[in-house]
Each structure stands twice: as structure tokens, then as C-alpha cells.
Amino acid sequence: MPELPEVEVSRMGIAPHVTDQRVTQLVVRNPKLRWPIPEDLYQIEGQVIRAVHRRAKYLLLETDIGTAIVHLGMSGSLRVLPAGIPPEKHDHVDLCLASGEVLRYNDPRRFGAWLWQPKDSEHSVLSKLGPEPFSDAFNAAYLQEKAQGKRTAIKTFIMDNHVVVGVGNIYANESLFAAGIHPKREAGKIAPQRLALLVDEIKAVLAFAIEQGGTTLKDFKNADGKPGYFAQELQVYGKAGQPCPRCDKPLSEAKIGQRASVYCSACQK
Ligand SMILES: [Zn+2]
């Protein structure tokens, strides 16, 4: 499943191709994504894409009259191709551009989304989201205040989009290991300086993943291959039973809030 770093790398990959481009045609081959693709989205035809932003795991293609909101779901990916390349299986949406390139959306499991947000309104999928992890609003004082009195496991807490957006399972595991915090510890019972360290580690772990993914950017022009979700250097995720990178004790595994959690019972308290 694409997590925030993949979405940010997708944004960086498509932005140079779609920014300042006029949309000549929207082609929808299968509107049945997580939500049906709304008729409103066709308003993007004839509009110029002014900017590509990201909010949580949503990509925002901004025009003068509104914004196309794209979510990659469980298995979605975007590619930029020259016009005229026949669609393959699961290529559900094309955004044809005046440059002669096509932004093509592929999604085998169809849990992704293409939505439309008229100018000066906020789509319901974007309201009530917590701060971006890289924003100044996500800081030690903020997390302490949010965590106060919370009995939720810290891992579940930081994966809550109302607390901070974009911390998926992989990065929750990795940042808690980096901060030395046990994933089951109650959020409200963690000392302020440890929460401050966790904020720093969340930012660092996500930034490192984006940096690694950035090296795959050339793939966005590759007509044959799919961008794929990039391989990463991870410390604990997917490594249960293997030696802890810090103390060599075997890493433990537990389900926390239905999600696979890997941690070191010696290094994480
Ligand atoms: Zn350890």
C-alpha cells in the first residue's frame, strides 16, 4: 500500500509534467473506484493545472475553478506517458494534457479515488485531518497536549489521522523503534521529552523514505514498467525474529489495533 513517502514521490514525479499544462481530455474507463468518480470531475477539461500539492495521502491537482483530489488507495499508481499508448488492464483514468503527455492512473484493487473539490470549498475527505508531519504545527507541545490522558497505545495514537496525517504502519514501527518507545505504551503516560523525540523521529523517518524514493523518479516516464513502491532500508518493519539492529536480541511481533507491530522488547520501553 502506498504510504505518505510514495505519495510525495509521486507528487514530485508528476509535478514537472502536469504543472501549467492544460487538460485536453479526461478519460474514465472504469468509474467504480472506492467512491464512484463524480461527473463533476469532467469540469477539469479545458483547465490549466496550476500546482500539484499533497495533503495527507491525497494528491491535489489545482486549477482555477477547483481541485482534482487523487488517492492511490491500496494499489494505485500514476505514470506519465506519451499520448497514443494503448491502456492496459486496470488503467482506469487518463488525464490528457496539451503537451501530448498523459497522466495515467492504474489501480488493480480499485480502492483509490478521483474526486472533485470546487474552488473555495473543502471536500469532506480533507476536513478534520490532523497536521502534516513536516509542518511546524506538528511539534512536541502539540503532541503532548493531544496525548494528555489518552490510554490508547502510542502506535495506534500516532497512526490516527486526527492526531497527525501520513504515519502509516511501516513508519509508526520505524519511528517508535528510533525513539526507543514501546508501541503498546499508553500515549498519555509517556514523558514529554520522549514524545518530543518521537516527533523528531517521525519527521526524520518519513524524510529519509522520501529521499530514498526520490531515486526512483525516472520511472515516471517509463512507458513499460510501473513506478512500483520503492524498496527501503528499514530497521524493524517486516523483520520479526531477526536480530535488533541495536542490541542483537530477536525482534518481537504483536498485533496492536489489528496492525502488525515489530519492536525490540529490550530497546523500546
Ligand atoms: Zn534492541
Short mmCIF file of C-alpha atoms and ligand atoms in Angstrom, two decimals:
data_model
loop_
_atom_site.label_atom_id
_atom_site.label_comp_id
_atom_site.label_asym_id
_atom_site.label_seq_id
_atom_site.Cartn_x
_atom_site.Cartn_y
_atom_site.Cartn_z
CA MET A 1 0.00 0.00 0.00
CA PRO A 2 1.42 3.39 -0.91
CA GLU A 3 2.22 5.37 2.21
CA LEU A 4 2.98 9.07 2.53
CA PRO A 5 6.53 8.83 1.11
CA GLU A 6 5.30 7.08 -2.06
CA VAL A 7 2.57 9.69 -2.48
CA GLU A 8 5.07 12.51 -2.03
CA VAL A 9 7.45 10.88 -4.52
CA SER A 10 4.52 10.51 -6.95
CA ARG A 11 3.81 14.21 -6.49
CA MET A 12 7.42 15.12 -7.23
CA GLY A 13 7.40 12.77 -10.22
CA ILE A 14 4.28 14.09 -11.92
CA ALA A 15 4.55 17.79 -10.95
CA PRO A 16 7.04 18.80 -13.69
CA HIS A 17 4.84 17.12 -16.33
CA VAL A 18 1.42 18.40 -15.31
CA THR A 19 2.08 21.85 -13.80
CA ASP A 20 1.00 24.67 -16.15
CA GLN A 21 -0.49 22.11 -18.54
CA ARG A 22 -3.99 22.42 -19.96
CA VAL A 23 -6.14 19.31 -19.60
CA THR A 24 -7.47 18.46 -23.04
CA GLN A 25 -9.50 15.42 -22.04
CA LEU A 26 -10.46 13.29 -19.05
CA VAL A 27 -10.90 9.62 -19.94
CA VAL A 28 -12.58 7.40 -17.37
CA ARG A 29 -12.60 3.73 -18.35
CA ASN A 30 -13.94 2.47 -15.03
CA PRO A 31 -15.60 4.94 -12.64
CA LYS A 32 -16.02 2.33 -9.89
CA LEU A 33 -13.21 3.20 -7.54
CA ARG A 34 -13.57 3.45 -3.75
CA TRP A 35 -16.23 6.05 -4.48
CA PRO A 36 -17.73 6.41 -7.98
CA ILE A 37 -15.82 9.04 -9.97
CA PRO A 38 -18.16 12.09 -9.90
CA GLU A 39 -19.43 13.71 -13.10
CA ASP A 40 -18.11 17.00 -11.63
CA LEU A 41 -14.57 15.83 -12.34
CA TYR A 42 -15.12 16.47 -16.06
CA GLN A 43 -15.01 20.20 -15.22
CA ILE A 44 -11.23 19.78 -15.27
CA GLU A 45 -11.34 19.53 -19.08
CA GLY A 46 -10.00 22.77 -20.56
CA GLN A 47 -8.50 23.88 -17.25
CA VAL A 48 -4.82 24.52 -16.57
CA ILE A 49 -3.26 22.63 -13.67
CA ARG A 50 -1.63 25.41 -11.66
CA ALA A 51 0.03 23.28 -8.98
CA VAL A 52 0.26 19.77 -7.56
CA HIS A 53 0.08 19.64 -3.78
CA ARG A 54 -0.24 16.83 -1.27
CA ARG A 55 -2.46 16.72 1.83
CA ALA A 56 -2.07 13.54 3.90
CA LYS A 57 -2.09 10.82 1.21
CA TYR A 58 -4.21 12.85 -1.22
CA LEU A 59 -2.70 14.45 -4.31
CA LEU A 60 -4.31 17.76 -5.21
CA LEU A 61 -4.28 18.89 -8.86
CA GLU A 62 -5.26 22.54 -8.55
CA THR A 63 -6.98 24.54 -11.28
CA ASP A 64 -8.61 27.98 -11.28
CA ILE A 65 -12.10 26.53 -10.76
CA GLY A 66 -11.40 23.61 -8.45
CA THR A 67 -9.13 20.75 -7.49
CA ALA A 68 -8.96 17.13 -8.56
CA ILE A 69 -8.27 15.00 -5.47
CA VAL A 70 -6.46 11.74 -6.20
CA HIS A 71 -5.87 8.93 -3.70
CA LEU A 72 -3.84 5.83 -4.58
CA GLY A 73 -5.77 3.56 -2.22
CA MET A 74 -4.23 0.11 -1.71
CA SER A 75 -2.69 -0.45 -5.12
CA GLY A 76 -2.95 2.71 -7.21
CA SER A 77 -0.13 4.29 -9.20
CA LEU A 78 0.36 7.20 -11.58
CA ARG A 79 2.53 7.32 -14.68
CA VAL A 80 3.26 9.97 -17.26
CA LEU A 81 3.23 8.55 -20.80
CA PRO A 82 3.29 9.89 -24.34
CA ALA A 83 -0.19 10.01 -25.89
CA GLY A 84 -1.21 7.04 -28.02
CA ILE A 85 0.00 4.21 -25.83
CA PRO A 86 -2.92 1.78 -25.50
CA PRO A 87 -4.26 1.32 -21.99
CA GLU A 88 -3.56 -1.90 -20.18
CA LYS A 89 -5.65 -3.78 -17.67
CA HIS A 90 -6.52 -1.65 -14.61
CA ASP A 91 -5.62 1.65 -16.35
CA HIS A 92 -8.86 3.29 -15.19
CA VAL A 93 -8.25 7.02 -15.70
CA ASP A 94 -6.28 9.19 -18.16
CA LEU A 95 -5.75 12.92 -17.88
CA CYS A 96 -4.67 14.00 -21.37
CA LEU A 97 -2.50 17.13 -21.45
CA ALA A 98 -1.85 19.75 -24.12
CA SER A 99 1.84 18.75 -24.09
CA GLY A 100 0.90 15.42 -25.68
CA GLU A 101 1.58 13.53 -22.48
CA VAL A 102 -0.97 11.56 -20.50
CA LEU A 103 -1.21 11.19 -16.73
CA ARG A 104 -2.42 7.58 -16.41
CA TYR A 105 -3.91 6.03 -13.28
CA ASN A 106 -3.66 2.27 -12.71
CA ASP A 107 -5.35 0.58 -9.75
CA PRO A 108 -5.91 -3.22 -9.72
CA ARG A 109 -7.83 -3.28 -6.42
CA ARG A 110 -9.79 -0.05 -7.09
CA PHE A 111 -9.61 1.28 -3.51
CA GLY A 112 -8.24 4.57 -4.80
CA ALA A 113 -10.21 7.69 -5.60
CA TRP A 114 -10.60 10.56 -8.08
CA LEU A 115 -12.77 13.31 -6.61
CA TRP A 116 -13.56 16.94 -7.39
CA GLN A 117 -13.47 19.87 -5.00
CA PRO A 118 -14.93 23.13 -6.33
CA LYS A 119 -12.92 26.29 -5.64
CA ASP A 120 -13.48 27.83 -2.19
CA SER A 121 -14.92 24.66 -0.70
CA GLU A 122 -13.41 21.80 1.26
CA HIS A 123 -14.18 18.21 0.34
CA SER A 124 -15.27 16.03 3.25
CA VAL A 125 -12.26 13.71 2.77
CA LEU A 126 -9.95 16.63 3.56
CA SER A 127 -11.79 18.15 6.51
CA LYS A 128 -10.91 17.03 10.04
CA LEU A 129 -7.40 15.91 9.09
CA GLY A 130 -4.67 16.50 11.65
CA PRO A 131 -1.48 18.44 10.87
CA GLU A 132 1.05 17.38 8.25
CA PRO A 133 4.04 15.60 9.83
CA PHE A 134 6.54 18.05 8.30
CA SER A 135 4.60 21.14 9.34
CA ASP A 136 5.60 23.33 12.28
CA ALA A 137 2.15 22.62 13.73
CA PHE A 138 3.27 19.06 14.41
CA ASN A 139 5.62 19.73 17.31
CA ALA A 140 6.41 18.45 20.81
CA ALA A 141 3.96 20.76 22.60
CA TYR A 142 1.16 19.80 20.22
CA LEU A 143 1.72 16.05 20.64
CA GLN A 144 1.91 16.37 24.45
CA GLU A 145 -1.39 18.20 24.55
CA LYS A 146 -3.05 15.68 22.24
CA ALA A 147 -1.68 12.72 24.25
CA GLN A 148 -2.80 14.04 27.63
CA GLY A 149 -4.98 11.49 29.40
CA LYS A 150 -5.06 9.17 26.36
CA ARG A 151 -4.94 5.48 27.23
CA THR A 152 -4.54 4.41 23.59
CA ALA A 153 -1.35 2.54 22.63
CA ILE A 154 1.12 5.11 21.31
CA LYS A 155 1.39 3.24 18.00
CA THR A 156 -2.35 3.42 17.38
CA PHE A 157 -2.30 7.05 18.55
CA ILE A 158 0.29 8.27 16.03
CA MET A 159 -1.45 6.35 13.22
CA ASP A 160 -4.67 8.32 13.91
CA ASN A 161 -5.21 10.88 11.11
CA HIS A 162 -6.81 13.27 13.59
CA VAL A 163 -3.52 13.39 15.54
CA VAL A 164 -1.09 13.59 12.60
CA VAL A 165 -1.59 12.51 9.00
CA GLY A 166 0.52 10.15 6.96
CA VAL A 167 2.09 7.96 9.66
CA GLY A 168 1.21 4.52 8.30
CA ASN A 169 2.09 1.18 9.80
CA ILE A 170 5.64 0.96 8.42
CA TYR A 171 6.61 4.42 9.67
CA ALA A 172 4.89 4.03 13.05
CA ASN A 173 7.00 0.91 13.66
CA GLU A 174 10.18 2.57 12.46
CA SER A 175 9.78 5.86 14.33
CA LEU A 176 8.89 4.16 17.63
CA PHE A 177 11.99 1.98 17.32
CA ALA A 178 14.11 5.05 16.57
CA ALA A 179 12.65 6.86 19.59
CA GLY A 180 13.04 3.80 21.88
CA ILE A 181 9.33 3.79 22.78
CA HIS A 182 7.39 0.54 23.21
CA PRO A 183 4.49 0.54 20.73
CA LYS A 184 1.97 -0.60 23.38
CA ARG A 185 2.79 2.14 25.89
CA GLU A 186 -0.18 4.35 26.74
CA ALA A 187 0.11 7.64 24.86
CA GLY A 188 -0.82 9.69 27.96
CA LYS A 189 1.90 8.09 30.09
CA ILE A 190 4.94 8.97 28.02
CA ALA A 191 7.28 11.66 29.35
CA PRO A 192 7.26 14.95 27.39
CA GLN A 193 10.90 14.70 26.32
CA ARG A 194 10.25 11.22 24.90
CA LEU A 195 7.24 12.50 22.92
CA ALA A 196 9.45 15.34 21.66
CA LEU A 197 11.97 12.77 20.44
CA LEU A 198 9.17 10.81 18.77
CA VAL A 199 8.08 13.92 16.84
CA ASP A 200 11.66 14.35 15.59
CA GLU A 201 11.94 10.67 14.63
CA ILE A 202 8.62 10.66 12.74
CA LYS A 203 9.83 13.60 10.66
CA ALA A 204 13.26 12.00 10.13
CA VAL A 205 11.97 8.54 9.20
CA LEU A 206 9.49 9.95 6.66
CA ALA A 207 12.06 12.36 5.21
CA PHE A 208 14.57 9.53 4.80
CA ALA A 209 11.99 7.38 3.00
CA ILE A 210 11.13 10.23 0.62
CA GLU A 211 14.83 10.77 -0.06
CA GLN A 212 15.26 7.07 -0.89
CA GLY A 213 12.15 7.08 -3.08
CA GLY A 214 13.34 10.14 -4.94
CA THR A 215 15.91 8.00 -6.67
CA THR A 216 13.08 6.15 -8.47
CA LEU A 217 11.72 9.31 -10.11
CA LYS A 218 12.97 8.37 -13.58
CA ASP A 219 10.36 5.59 -13.60
CA PHE A 220 7.56 8.10 -14.00
CA LYS A 221 8.49 8.45 -17.66
CA ASN A 222 8.86 4.75 -18.23
CA ALA A 223 6.11 3.53 -20.51
CA ASP A 224 6.77 -0.14 -19.89
CA GLY A 225 7.35 -0.55 -16.21
CA LYS A 226 5.22 0.63 -13.36
CA PRO A 227 6.66 3.02 -10.83
CA GLY A 228 6.14 0.43 -8.11
CA TYR A 229 6.55 1.15 -4.47
CA PHE A 230 10.16 1.66 -3.69
CA ALA A 231 12.36 -0.63 -1.63
CA GLN A 232 13.61 0.94 1.55
CA GLU A 233 16.14 0.44 4.24
CA LEU A 234 14.01 -0.40 7.26
CA GLN A 235 15.17 -1.15 10.79
CA VAL A 236 12.35 -3.28 12.21
CA TYR A 237 9.27 -3.43 9.94
CA GLY A 238 8.87 -6.92 8.47
CA LYS A 239 11.85 -8.19 10.49
CA ALA A 240 10.26 -10.04 13.42
CA GLY A 241 12.62 -12.69 14.82
CA GLN A 242 15.67 -11.07 13.25
CA PRO A 243 18.32 -9.51 15.50
CA CYS A 244 17.65 -5.97 16.72
CA PRO A 245 19.96 -3.58 14.83
CA ARG A 246 20.92 -2.03 18.18
CA CYS A 247 21.22 -4.86 20.73
CA ASP A 248 21.04 -8.08 18.65
CA LYS A 249 18.13 -9.53 20.66
CA PRO A 250 15.46 -11.05 18.36
CA LEU A 251 12.77 -8.50 17.43
CA SER A 252 9.29 -9.20 18.82
CA GLU A 253 5.99 -9.10 16.98
CA ALA A 254 2.47 -8.29 18.20
CA LYS A 255 -0.83 -7.14 16.77
CA ILE A 256 -1.71 -3.66 18.02
CA GLY A 257 -5.01 -2.24 16.79
CA GLN A 258 -5.14 -5.08 14.19
CA ARG A 259 -1.82 -3.97 12.70
CA ALA A 260 1.42 -5.97 12.65
CA SER A 261 3.90 -4.40 15.03
CA VAL A 262 7.58 -5.21 15.31
CA TYR A 263 9.72 -3.90 18.13
CA CYS A 264 12.63 -4.68 20.43
CA SER A 265 11.49 -5.51 23.95
CA ALA A 266 14.94 -4.55 25.26
CA CYS A 267 15.46 -1.21 23.45
CA GLN A 268 11.86 0.03 23.48
CA LYS A 269 10.33 0.89 26.86
ZN ZN B 1 17.22 -3.93 20.82
#
